[in-house]
Coordinates of C-alpha atoms in Angstrom, one line a residue:
Chain A
M23 CA -77.9 15.7 61.2
N24 CA -80.6 15.0 58.7
L25 CA -80.6 18.5 57.6
S26 CA -76.9 18.6 56.8
N27 CA -77.3 15.3 54.9
L28 CA -80.1 16.8 52.9
A29 CA -78.0 19.9 52.2
N30 CA -75.1 17.8 51.0
A31 CA -77.4 15.8 48.8
L32 CA -78.8 19.0 47.3
N33 CA -75.4 20.4 46.7
Q34 CA -74.3 17.2 45.0
R35 CA -77.4 17.3 42.8
K36 CA -76.6 20.9 41.9
K37 CA -73.0 20.0 40.9
Q38 CA -74.2 17.1 38.8
K39 CA -76.6 19.4 37.0
Q40 CA -73.9 21.9 36.4
K41 CA -71.6 19.2 35.1
F42 CA -74.4 18.0 32.8
K43 CA -74.9 21.5 31.5
V44 CA -71.2 21.9 30.8
T45 CA -70.9 18.6 29.0
R46 CA -74.0 19.3 27.0
K47 CA -72.6 22.7 26.1
R48 CA -69.3 21.3 25.0
N49 CA -71.0 18.7 22.9
Y50 CA -72.9 21.3 21.1
T51 CA -70.1 23.8 20.5
D52 CA -67.2 21.4 19.7
K53 CA -68.0 19.3 16.8
S54 CA -64.7 17.5 16.4
I55 CA -64.5 13.9 17.5
D56 CA -62.3 13.2 20.5
V57 CA -59.6 10.9 19.1
P58 CA -56.3 10.1 20.8
K59 CA -53.5 12.1 19.2
G60 CA -51.5 10.1 16.7
L61 CA -54.0 7.3 16.1
Y62 CA -55.1 8.6 12.8
E63 CA -52.8 10.4 10.4
Q64 CA -53.0 11.6 6.9
C65 CA -50.8 9.8 4.4
P66 CA -48.5 12.5 2.8
C67 CA -48.7 10.7 -0.6
C68 CA -52.3 9.7 -1.2
K69 CA -54.0 12.0 1.4
E70 CA -55.9 9.0 2.8
T71 CA -56.5 8.8 6.5
V72 CA -54.5 6.0 7.9
N73 CA -54.9 4.1 11.2
M74 CA -51.5 4.1 12.7
K75 CA -52.2 1.0 14.8
Q76 CA -52.8 -0.9 11.7
T77 CA -49.8 0.5 9.9
L78 CA -47.6 -0.6 12.9
E79 CA -48.5 -4.2 11.9
N80 CA -47.8 -3.2 8.3
K81 CA -44.3 -1.9 9.2
F82 CA -45.4 1.7 8.9
V83 CA -46.3 1.4 5.2
C84 CA -49.4 3.0 3.9
K85 CA -52.0 0.4 3.0
H86 CA -53.4 2.4 0.1
C87 CA -50.4 3.6 -1.8
G88 CA -47.4 1.8 -0.3
E89 CA -45.8 5.0 0.9
H90 CA -43.1 4.3 3.5
F91 CA -43.6 6.6 6.5
K92 CA -40.8 7.9 8.6
V93 CA -40.0 5.6 11.4
R94 CA -38.7 6.5 14.9
A95 CA -35.4 5.0 15.8
I96 CA -36.9 2.7 18.5
D97 CA -39.6 1.5 16.1
R98 CA -37.0 0.8 13.5
I99 CA -35.1 -1.3 15.9
N100 CA -38.2 -3.2 16.9
L101 CA -39.0 -3.8 13.2
T102 CA -35.5 -5.0 12.3
V103 CA -34.0 -6.7 15.3
D104 CA -35.1 -10.1 16.7
P105 CA -37.2 -9.4 19.8
G106 CA -35.2 -9.3 23.1
T107 CA -31.8 -9.3 21.5
F108 CA -31.1 -5.6 21.3
V109 CA -28.7 -4.1 23.9
E110 CA -28.2 -0.4 23.6
K111 CA -24.6 0.9 23.9
G112 CA -23.1 4.4 24.2
L113 CA -25.4 6.0 26.6
G114 CA -24.9 9.1 28.7
Y115 CA -23.8 11.7 26.1
I116 CA -24.6 15.2 26.9
T117 CA -25.0 17.7 24.1
L118 CA -23.2 21.0 24.7
N119 CA -23.5 24.4 23.0
P120 CA -20.0 25.2 21.6
L121 CA -21.1 28.3 19.7
F122 CA -23.3 29.6 22.6
N123 CA -26.2 29.6 20.2
E124 CA -29.3 31.2 21.6
G125 CA -32.0 28.7 22.5
Y126 CA -30.1 25.6 21.3
E127 CA -30.0 23.9 24.7
E128 CA -33.7 24.4 25.2
K129 CA -34.4 23.1 21.8
I130 CA -32.3 19.9 22.5
N131 CA -34.1 19.4 25.8
A132 CA -37.5 19.8 24.2
Y133 CA -36.6 17.2 21.6
K134 CA -35.3 14.9 24.3
E135 CA -38.7 15.0 26.1
K136 CA -40.6 14.7 22.9
T137 CA -38.7 11.8 21.4
N138 CA -37.6 10.1 24.5
I139 CA -34.0 9.5 23.3
D140 CA -31.0 11.6 24.2
E141 CA -29.6 12.2 20.7
A142 CA -30.5 11.6 17.1
Y143 CA -28.6 8.3 16.9
I144 CA -28.8 5.1 18.9
Y145 CA -26.8 2.0 18.5
G146 CA -26.2 -1.3 20.1
Y147 CA -25.8 -5.0 19.6
G148 CA -28.6 -6.9 17.9
E149 CA -29.4 -10.1 16.0
L150 CA -31.2 -10.3 12.7
N151 CA -32.8 -13.8 12.3
G152 CA -30.0 -15.1 14.5
N153 CA -27.1 -13.2 12.7
P154 CA -25.3 -11.0 15.2
C155 CA -24.4 -7.5 14.2
V156 CA -24.1 -3.9 15.5
I157 CA -27.1 -1.9 14.5
G158 CA -27.2 1.9 14.5
V159 CA -30.3 4.0 13.7
M160 CA -30.7 7.7 13.2
D161 CA -33.9 9.4 14.2
S162 CA -35.2 12.0 11.9
Y163 CA -37.6 13.2 14.5
F164 CA -34.8 14.6 16.7
L165 CA -33.9 17.9 15.2
M166 CA -34.0 16.4 11.6
G167 CA -31.5 13.8 12.7
S168 CA -28.8 16.3 12.2
M169 CA -25.2 15.2 13.0
G170 CA -23.6 17.2 15.8
S171 CA -20.7 16.3 18.0
V172 CA -22.6 13.7 20.0
V173 CA -24.1 12.0 16.9
G174 CA -20.6 11.9 15.2
E175 CA -19.1 10.5 18.4
K176 CA -21.8 7.8 18.7
V177 CA -21.4 6.8 15.1
T178 CA -17.7 6.5 15.5
R179 CA -18.2 4.6 18.7
S180 CA -20.5 2.2 17.0
F181 CA -17.8 1.4 14.5
E182 CA -15.3 1.0 17.2
Y183 CA -17.6 -1.3 19.1
A184 CA -18.0 -3.3 15.9
I185 CA -14.2 -3.5 15.5
Y186 CA -13.9 -4.6 19.1
K187 CA -16.5 -7.3 18.7
K188 CA -15.4 -8.1 15.1
L189 CA -19.0 -7.8 14.0
P190 CA -20.6 -6.4 10.8
I191 CA -22.5 -3.1 11.2
I192 CA -25.8 -1.9 9.8
I193 CA -26.6 1.8 9.9
F194 CA -30.0 3.2 9.0
T195 CA -29.5 6.8 8.0
A196 CA -32.1 9.5 8.2
S197 CA -30.7 13.0 8.5
G198 CA -30.9 16.5 7.2
G199 CA -27.1 16.8 7.3
A200 CA -24.6 18.3 9.7
R201 CA -25.9 20.3 12.6
M202 CA -25.6 24.0 11.9
Q203 CA -25.8 25.1 15.5
E204 CA -22.5 23.4 16.4
G205 CA -20.6 25.0 13.5
I206 CA -17.2 23.7 12.6
F207 CA -17.4 20.8 15.1
S208 CA -20.3 19.3 13.0
L209 CA -18.2 19.6 9.9
M210 CA -15.3 17.7 11.5
Q211 CA -17.7 14.9 12.4
M212 CA -17.8 14.1 8.7
A213 CA -14.1 13.4 8.6
K214 CA -14.2 11.6 11.9
T215 CA -17.0 9.1 10.9
S216 CA -15.4 8.5 7.5
A217 CA -12.1 7.6 9.2
A218 CA -14.0 5.3 11.5
V219 CA -15.5 3.5 8.4
L220 CA -11.9 3.2 7.1
R221 CA -10.7 1.5 10.2
H222 CA -13.6 -0.9 10.3
S223 CA -13.2 -1.6 6.6
D224 CA -9.4 -2.3 7.1
L225 CA -10.2 -5.3 9.2
G226 CA -12.3 -6.9 6.5
L227 CA -15.6 -6.3 8.3
L228 CA -18.9 -5.6 6.5
Y229 CA -20.7 -2.3 6.7
I230 CA -24.2 -2.1 5.2
S231 CA -25.8 1.4 5.1
V232 CA -29.5 1.6 4.6
L233 CA -30.6 5.0 3.3
T234 CA -34.0 6.0 4.4
H235 CA -36.1 9.1 3.9
P236 CA -34.4 11.7 4.1
T237 CA -30.7 11.4 3.9
T238 CA -29.0 14.6 2.8
G239 CA -26.1 16.9 3.4
G240 CA -23.1 16.0 5.5
V241 CA -24.4 12.5 6.3
T242 CA -24.6 11.6 2.6
A243 CA -21.2 13.1 2.1
S244 CA -19.7 10.9 4.8
F245 CA -20.5 7.5 6.3
A246 CA -23.8 7.0 4.5
S247 CA -22.3 6.6 1.1
L248 CA -19.3 4.6 2.2
G249 CA -21.1 1.3 2.9
D250 CA -19.8 -1.9 1.3
I251 CA -23.4 -2.5 0.4
I252 CA -25.8 0.4 0.2
F253 CA -29.6 -0.3 0.3
A254 CA -32.3 2.3 0.1
E255 CA -36.0 2.4 0.9
P256 CA -38.5 3.2 -1.9
N257 CA -39.0 6.9 -2.6
A258 CA -36.5 8.0 0.0
L259 CA -34.9 11.5 -0.6
I260 CA -31.2 11.0 -0.9
G261 CA -28.7 13.7 -2.0
F262 CA -26.0 16.1 -1.1
A263 CA -27.6 19.4 -1.6
G264 CA -31.3 19.8 -0.7
P265 CA -33.8 20.2 -3.6
R266 CA -34.6 23.8 -2.6
V267 CA -30.9 24.8 -2.8
I268 CA -30.5 23.2 -6.2
E269 CA -33.6 25.0 -7.5
Q270 CA -32.2 28.3 -6.3
T271 CA -28.9 27.7 -8.0
I272 CA -30.2 26.5 -11.4
N273 CA -33.4 28.5 -11.4
Q274 CA -35.5 25.7 -12.6
T275 CA -38.0 23.3 -11.1
L276 CA -36.5 19.9 -10.7
P277 CA -37.8 16.9 -12.6
E278 CA -40.1 14.5 -10.7
G279 CA -38.4 11.7 -8.9
F280 CA -35.1 13.6 -8.8
Q281 CA -32.9 12.6 -5.9
R282 CA -35.2 9.7 -5.0
A283 CA -34.0 6.2 -4.2
E284 CA -35.0 4.8 -7.6
F285 CA -33.2 7.6 -9.3
L286 CA -30.0 6.9 -7.4
E287 CA -30.3 3.2 -8.2
E288 CA -30.6 4.1 -11.9
K289 CA -27.5 6.3 -11.6
G290 CA -25.6 3.6 -9.9
F291 CA -25.1 4.9 -6.4
V292 CA -27.4 2.5 -4.6
D293 CA -27.1 -1.3 -4.7
R294 CA -30.8 -2.0 -4.4
V295 CA -34.0 -0.4 -3.5
I296 CA -35.8 -2.7 -1.1
P297 CA -39.3 -2.3 0.3
R298 CA -39.6 -2.4 4.0
S299 CA -41.4 -5.6 4.1
E300 CA -38.4 -7.5 2.6
L301 CA -35.7 -5.4 4.3
K302 CA -35.1 -7.6 7.3
L303 CA -34.9 -10.8 5.3
T304 CA -32.5 -9.3 2.8
L305 CA -30.3 -7.9 5.5
S306 CA -30.1 -11.1 7.4
R307 CA -29.3 -13.0 4.1
V308 CA -26.4 -10.6 3.4
L309 CA -25.2 -11.0 7.0
R310 CA -25.3 -14.8 6.7
I311 CA -23.2 -14.7 3.5
H312 CA -20.6 -12.5 5.3
R313 CA -20.7 -14.4 8.5
R314 CA -17.3 -15.5 9.8
Y315 CA -16.9 -18.4 12.2
N316 CA -13.7 -17.7 14.0
Chain B
M14 CA -18.1 50.6 8.5
D15 CA -16.7 47.4 7.1
I16 CA -13.2 46.7 5.6
L17 CA -14.2 47.3 2.0
Q18 CA -15.5 50.8 2.7
K19 CA -12.3 51.6 4.7
E20 CA -10.2 50.4 1.7
R21 CA -12.1 52.6 -0.6
K22 CA -11.6 55.6 1.6
L23 CA -7.9 54.9 1.8
K24 CA -7.7 54.7 -2.0
E25 CA -9.5 58.0 -2.3
L26 CA -7.0 59.7 0.1
Q27 CA -4.1 58.2 -1.8
S28 CA -5.4 59.5 -5.1
K29 CA -5.8 63.0 -3.6
I30 CA -2.1 63.1 -2.7
E31 CA -1.1 62.9 -6.3
E32 CA -2.9 66.1 -7.1
L33 CA -0.9 68.0 -4.5
D34 CA 2.6 69.5 -5.1
N35 CA 3.6 70.7 -1.6
V36 CA 6.2 68.3 -0.4
E37 CA 5.8 68.9 3.3
L38 CA 2.0 68.6 3.1
I39 CA 2.4 65.3 1.1
K40 CA 4.6 63.9 3.8
K41 CA 2.2 64.9 6.5
I42 CA -0.8 63.4 4.8
K43 CA 1.1 60.2 4.0
E44 CA 1.9 59.8 7.7
E45 CA -1.8 60.4 8.5
I46 CA -2.8 57.8 6.0
E47 CA -0.4 55.4 7.4
S48 CA -1.7 55.8 10.9
Y49 CA -5.3 55.5 9.7
K50 CA -4.4 52.3 7.8
N51 CA -2.8 50.8 10.9
E52 CA -5.9 51.7 12.9
A53 CA -8.4 50.5 10.4
M54 CA -6.7 47.3 9.4
S55 CA -5.5 46.0 12.8
N56 CA -8.8 45.3 14.6
L57 CA -10.8 43.3 12.2
T58 CA -14.1 41.8 13.0
A59 CA -15.2 38.4 11.8
W60 CA -17.2 39.9 9.0
D61 CA -14.2 41.9 7.9
R62 CA -12.3 38.7 7.6
V63 CA -15.1 37.1 5.6
L64 CA -14.9 40.0 3.2
L65 CA -11.2 39.8 3.0
A66 CA -11.3 36.1 2.3
R67 CA -13.6 36.7 -0.6
H68 CA -11.8 39.8 -1.8
Q69 CA -11.6 40.3 -5.5
S70 CA -7.9 40.8 -5.7
R71 CA -6.9 38.1 -3.1
P72 CA -4.2 35.9 -4.6
T73 CA -5.6 32.7 -6.0
A74 CA -4.2 29.2 -5.8
L75 CA -2.3 29.3 -9.1
E76 CA -0.4 32.4 -8.0
Y77 CA 0.6 30.7 -4.8
I78 CA 1.7 27.6 -6.8
K79 CA 3.7 29.8 -9.3
Y80 CA 5.6 31.5 -6.5
M81 CA 6.1 28.8 -4.0
F82 CA 7.0 25.8 -6.1
D83 CA 10.2 25.5 -8.2
E84 CA 8.3 23.7 -10.9
F85 CA 4.8 22.6 -11.5
I86 CA 3.3 20.3 -14.1
E87 CA -0.4 20.4 -14.2
L88 CA -2.3 17.1 -14.8
H89 CA -5.8 16.8 -16.0
G90 CA -8.8 14.6 -15.8
D91 CA -10.4 12.1 -13.5
R92 CA -10.3 9.2 -16.0
L93 CA -14.0 8.7 -15.5
Y94 CA -16.0 11.6 -16.9
R95 CA -14.1 14.8 -17.7
D96 CA -11.7 17.4 -16.4
D97 CA -13.0 19.8 -13.7
K98 CA -11.4 23.2 -14.0
S99 CA -12.3 24.3 -10.5
I100 CA -9.7 22.0 -9.1
V101 CA -6.1 22.3 -10.3
G102 CA -3.8 19.4 -9.7
G103 CA -0.3 18.3 -10.6
I104 CA 3.2 17.5 -9.5
G105 CA 6.0 19.8 -8.6
T106 CA 8.9 20.4 -6.3
I107 CA 9.3 22.7 -3.3
N108 CA 12.9 23.3 -2.2
G109 CA 13.9 20.1 -3.9
I110 CA 11.2 18.0 -2.3
N111 CA 8.8 16.3 -4.8
V112 CA 5.2 16.9 -3.9
T113 CA 1.7 16.5 -5.4
I114 CA -0.3 19.7 -5.4
I115 CA -4.1 19.9 -5.4
A116 CA -5.8 23.3 -5.3
Q117 CA -9.1 24.9 -5.7
Q118 CA -8.8 27.7 -8.2
K119 CA -11.0 30.9 -8.2
G120 CA -11.0 33.2 -11.1
K121 CA -10.2 36.9 -11.1
T122 CA -12.6 38.1 -13.8
L123 CA -16.2 37.0 -14.5
E124 CA -15.1 35.0 -17.5
E125 CA -12.4 33.2 -15.6
N126 CA -14.8 32.5 -12.8
L127 CA -17.3 31.0 -15.2
E128 CA -14.6 28.8 -16.5
R129 CA -13.6 27.8 -13.0
N130 CA -17.2 27.6 -11.9
F131 CA -16.4 30.0 -9.0
A132 CA -14.2 27.3 -7.5
M133 CA -17.2 25.1 -6.8
P134 CA -16.1 21.6 -7.8
H135 CA -18.2 19.0 -9.4
P136 CA -17.8 15.3 -8.4
E137 CA -15.3 14.8 -11.2
G138 CA -13.1 17.4 -9.6
Y139 CA -12.9 15.5 -6.4
R140 CA -12.3 12.2 -8.2
K141 CA -9.5 13.9 -10.1
A142 CA -8.0 15.0 -6.8
L143 CA -8.4 11.5 -5.4
R144 CA -6.7 10.0 -8.4
L145 CA -3.7 12.3 -8.1
M146 CA -3.5 11.7 -4.4
K147 CA -3.4 8.0 -4.9
Q148 CA -0.7 8.5 -7.4
A149 CA 1.2 10.5 -4.8
E150 CA 0.8 7.6 -2.4
K151 CA 2.2 5.2 -4.9
F152 CA 5.3 7.3 -5.5
R153 CA 5.5 8.4 -1.9
R154 CA 5.2 12.1 -2.5
P155 CA 3.8 14.4 0.2
I156 CA 0.5 16.0 -0.7
I157 CA -0.2 19.7 -0.4
T158 CA -3.7 21.0 -0.9
L159 CA -4.8 24.6 -1.2
I160 CA -8.4 25.2 -0.2
D161 CA -10.4 28.1 -1.5
T162 CA -14.0 27.3 -2.3
P163 CA -17.4 28.5 -1.3
G164 CA -18.5 24.9 -1.2
A165 CA -19.2 21.9 -3.5
Y166 CA -21.4 22.8 -6.4
P167 CA -25.1 22.2 -5.6
G168 CA -26.4 21.5 -9.1
L169 CA -28.4 19.0 -11.1
E170 CA -25.6 17.2 -12.8
A171 CA -23.4 17.2 -9.7
E172 CA -26.1 15.3 -7.9
E173 CA -26.6 12.9 -10.8
R174 CA -22.9 12.0 -10.7
G175 CA -22.9 11.5 -6.9
Q176 CA -21.5 14.7 -5.3
G177 CA -22.0 13.2 -1.8
E178 CA -20.3 9.9 -2.7
A179 CA -17.3 11.7 -4.2
I180 CA -16.8 13.8 -1.1
A181 CA -17.3 10.9 1.2
R182 CA -14.8 8.8 -0.7
N183 CA -12.3 11.6 -0.5
L184 CA -12.7 11.9 3.2
M185 CA -12.2 8.2 3.8
E186 CA -9.3 7.8 1.4
M187 CA -7.5 10.9 2.6
A188 CA -7.7 9.7 6.2
G189 CA -5.8 6.6 5.1
F190 CA -2.9 7.9 3.2
T191 CA 0.6 6.9 4.4
V192 CA 2.3 10.0 3.0
P193 CA 2.3 13.5 4.7
V194 CA -0.7 15.6 3.8
I195 CA -0.7 19.3 4.4
A196 CA -3.8 21.4 3.8
I197 CA -3.8 25.2 3.6
V198 CA -6.9 27.3 3.7
I199 CA -6.0 30.3 1.6
G200 CA -9.4 31.9 1.2
E201 CA -12.8 30.6 1.8
G202 CA -13.1 27.1 3.3
G203 CA -16.8 26.3 2.8
S204 CA -18.4 23.2 4.1
G205 CA -17.9 19.6 2.8
G206 CA -16.4 21.0 -0.4
A207 CA -13.4 22.3 1.5
L208 CA -13.2 19.4 3.9
A209 CA -13.0 17.0 1.0
L210 CA -9.4 18.3 0.4
G211 CA -8.8 19.1 4.0
V212 CA -8.3 15.9 5.8
A213 CA -4.6 16.4 6.6
N214 CA -1.9 15.8 9.1
K215 CA -1.5 19.6 9.5
V216 CA -4.1 22.1 8.6
L217 CA -2.8 25.6 8.1
M218 CA -4.8 28.7 7.6
L219 CA -4.0 32.2 6.4
E220 CA -4.8 34.8 8.9
N221 CA -7.7 36.4 7.1
S222 CA -9.2 33.2 5.6
I223 CA -12.3 31.5 6.9
Y224 CA -13.3 27.9 7.4
S225 CA -16.9 27.1 8.3
I226 CA -19.7 24.6 7.9
L227 CA -21.6 27.0 5.6
S228 CA -21.6 30.6 4.5
P229 CA -22.6 33.2 7.0
E230 CA -25.5 34.1 4.7
G231 CA -26.7 30.5 4.7
Y232 CA -26.4 30.3 8.5
A233 CA -28.5 33.4 8.9
T234 CA -31.2 32.1 6.6
I235 CA -31.4 28.8 8.3
L236 CA -31.4 29.9 11.9
W237 CA -32.9 33.4 11.7
K238 CA -34.7 33.3 8.4
D239 CA -32.9 36.5 7.3
A240 CA -29.9 36.5 4.9
T241 CA -29.1 40.2 5.7
L242 CA -28.0 39.2 9.2
A243 CA -24.8 37.6 7.7
S244 CA -22.4 39.9 9.5
K245 CA -24.0 39.0 12.8
A246 CA -23.8 35.3 11.9
A247 CA -20.1 35.6 11.0
G248 CA -19.5 36.9 14.6
V249 CA -21.4 33.9 16.1
M250 CA -20.0 31.1 13.9
K251 CA -16.4 31.1 15.0
L252 CA -15.1 30.9 11.5
T253 CA -11.9 33.0 11.8
S254 CA -8.4 31.4 12.0
F255 CA -7.9 32.6 15.5
D256 CA -11.1 31.0 16.8
L257 CA -10.4 27.7 15.0
E258 CA -6.8 27.6 16.4
E259 CA -8.3 28.1 19.9
Y260 CA -10.5 25.1 19.3
G261 CA -7.7 23.0 17.9
I262 CA -9.3 22.5 14.5
I263 CA -6.3 24.0 12.7
D264 CA -2.7 23.7 13.7
R265 CA -1.1 26.9 12.6
I266 CA -1.9 30.4 11.4
I267 CA 0.1 31.9 8.6
K268 CA 0.6 35.6 9.1
E269 CA -0.6 38.0 6.4
P270 CA 0.6 41.6 5.8
L271 CA -1.4 44.5 7.1
G272 CA -4.7 44.8 5.4
G273 CA -4.8 41.4 3.8
A274 CA -2.9 39.1 1.5
H275 CA -3.4 41.3 -1.6
Y276 CA -1.4 44.3 -0.1
N277 CA 1.8 42.4 -0.2
R278 CA 1.6 39.2 -2.2
E279 CA 5.2 38.3 -2.0
E280 CA 5.3 38.4 1.7
T281 CA 2.2 36.2 1.9
F282 CA 3.7 33.7 -0.4
K283 CA 7.0 33.7 1.5
N284 CA 5.2 33.2 4.8
T285 CA 3.2 30.3 3.4
K286 CA 6.2 28.7 1.8
R287 CA 8.1 28.9 5.0
A288 CA 5.2 27.4 7.0
I289 CA 4.9 24.5 4.5
L290 CA 8.6 23.7 4.6
E291 CA 8.7 23.8 8.4
E292 CA 5.7 21.4 8.6
L293 CA 7.1 19.2 5.9
T294 CA 10.4 18.7 7.5
E295 CA 8.7 17.6 10.7
L296 CA 6.3 15.3 8.9
V297 CA 8.9 13.6 6.7
K298 CA 10.6 12.3 9.8
L299 CA 7.6 10.1 10.7
Q300 CA 7.0 6.6 9.5
P301 CA 4.2 5.9 7.0
F302 CA 2.2 4.0 9.6
E303 CA 2.6 6.8 12.1
L304 CA 1.4 9.4 9.6
R305 CA -1.7 7.5 8.9
E306 CA -2.5 6.8 12.6
A307 CA -1.7 10.3 13.7
R308 CA -4.1 11.7 11.1
I309 CA -7.0 9.4 12.0
D310 CA -6.4 10.0 15.7
K311 CA -6.4 13.7 15.1
Y312 CA -9.8 13.6 13.6
R313 CA -11.0 11.1 16.1
N314 CA -10.6 13.6 18.9
Y315 CA -12.7 16.4 17.4
G316 CA -16.0 17.0 19.1
F317 CA -17.5 19.2 21.8
F318 CA -19.6 17.2 24.2
Q319 CA -19.7 15.7 27.7
R320 CA -20.1 12.1 28.7
F321 CA -21.6 10.7 31.8
N322 CA -19.7 7.5 32.8
Y323 CA -22.0 4.6 32.1
D324 CA -19.1 2.1 31.5
N325 CA -19.9 0.1 34.6
L326 CA -23.4 -0.6 33.5
G327 CA -22.5 -2.3 30.3
G328 CA -25.5 -1.1 28.3
V329 CA -29.2 -1.1 28.9
K330 CA -31.7 -3.7 27.6
R331 CA -34.7 -2.4 25.8

């Protein structure tokens, strides 16, 4: 009895020693500090390390230079909508592969797991400082927020939901354009969403589109630039053709600040550039002015 | 061997005939050429159709207009900035019916192409088209658009003047017209630049034309990082008229003569004219409200996806 106990104790001691050795070894070889992933990130503008926990309180804006980071769709809703009022609509869409593109389904599934949403656009009912509206958000982390059949359908559905409820609609766009993998179907989504805007607009309802970084391609050329009121976030890239494509066609480097939100405001395609800290207040004020009591 | 090489070979054979003087031999060779032509031109791949759609001698929009319409008066300018030559617009009559015609015009020679900007419109072109279409709505004329463009022009000035906004506005306003709109893809239909004139009650397409979200070269570079795989991309992209009709994106295919539209222009024009007239007589019967709703509903139904039925749940709280 005693002997076996002793043997056990010895074995345990041995294991502990080995563990110690291993940890010591690791400490010596691996010099990097063990930090949870995503806690610290480098600001793309000023190259300063930023504590993401602190930026969350600061609405994902860099403390040092005021750079507006990209925001996930769910975070955007949390930032914008009054807590506890958001009800997501239009769930259960399944993306298919119309052109039988190799690896497209796997890609979609990987992004689904990574971002925890089922497509690049979510919408639902929400209130902004007590003003009811339909709110739709595109997520640029999901395959660059590209517009395929499902995104087009959900955008259209969000307009139809707004028509049904007679509510104004706010859409935050962040997209690389139409989804190439779905071919002609993606192209048709442009016409489909534009027609949805028309139907919504016919009933005298308000549509505010907020252009965030980046909004390019087929989304700019459809519902994003059809808002009654168009706001933009500072330094957001907004344009039809991407900067690289333009550089290739004209064989020149583009001037600084080209296709940015401030540039578009100067050219008259954006109503106002609003920093993120004032966005919710401005939106709710606009909604209040357009509110209809009937 | 693609279609252009086959064409070249045929031309060589035909030139060789002229050197001969034996009548029987000529007859024999001619028959052989004919059978070769039938064989070569009948089973076209998607890439062949892309090449045909971009063919140098393919008839351009103005040639169609000249043949199909009894008269045509061209109108210029968007009243905002300037006149864009890549889009031709105006009023005319077809078999006695007054119509407004909007077309994207490619050039034949390099000089012409430079003038027309290779049929890549600037925003002012789309705004001109919209102005003319609104005019058509006012005077209750049907609108006929001919689409032939590689895409909207991706340039510095185009961006400054709001290329995206111009296309978006066109898409929205075209969906809402209460007059019949017929769009015909006569060559290349590239991306948003083509769709901005293509929101129509009936979308027709010539047999060897293409209509796609971007060029096969662009598709190959984006997905496979290699522009030389364009011919493979064309096969994958489903951009031919037959594929699109199967998907229900277009309503009708207009038949072309063997070997492409440029082999027998008159026949192509005749077929196109007949198709337009048939569709027009159908559309004119509809009420203005019906036309508009039918058009919006048509575009509402495009999409390829599945939906799990969540209706009973009434949304999920986050």
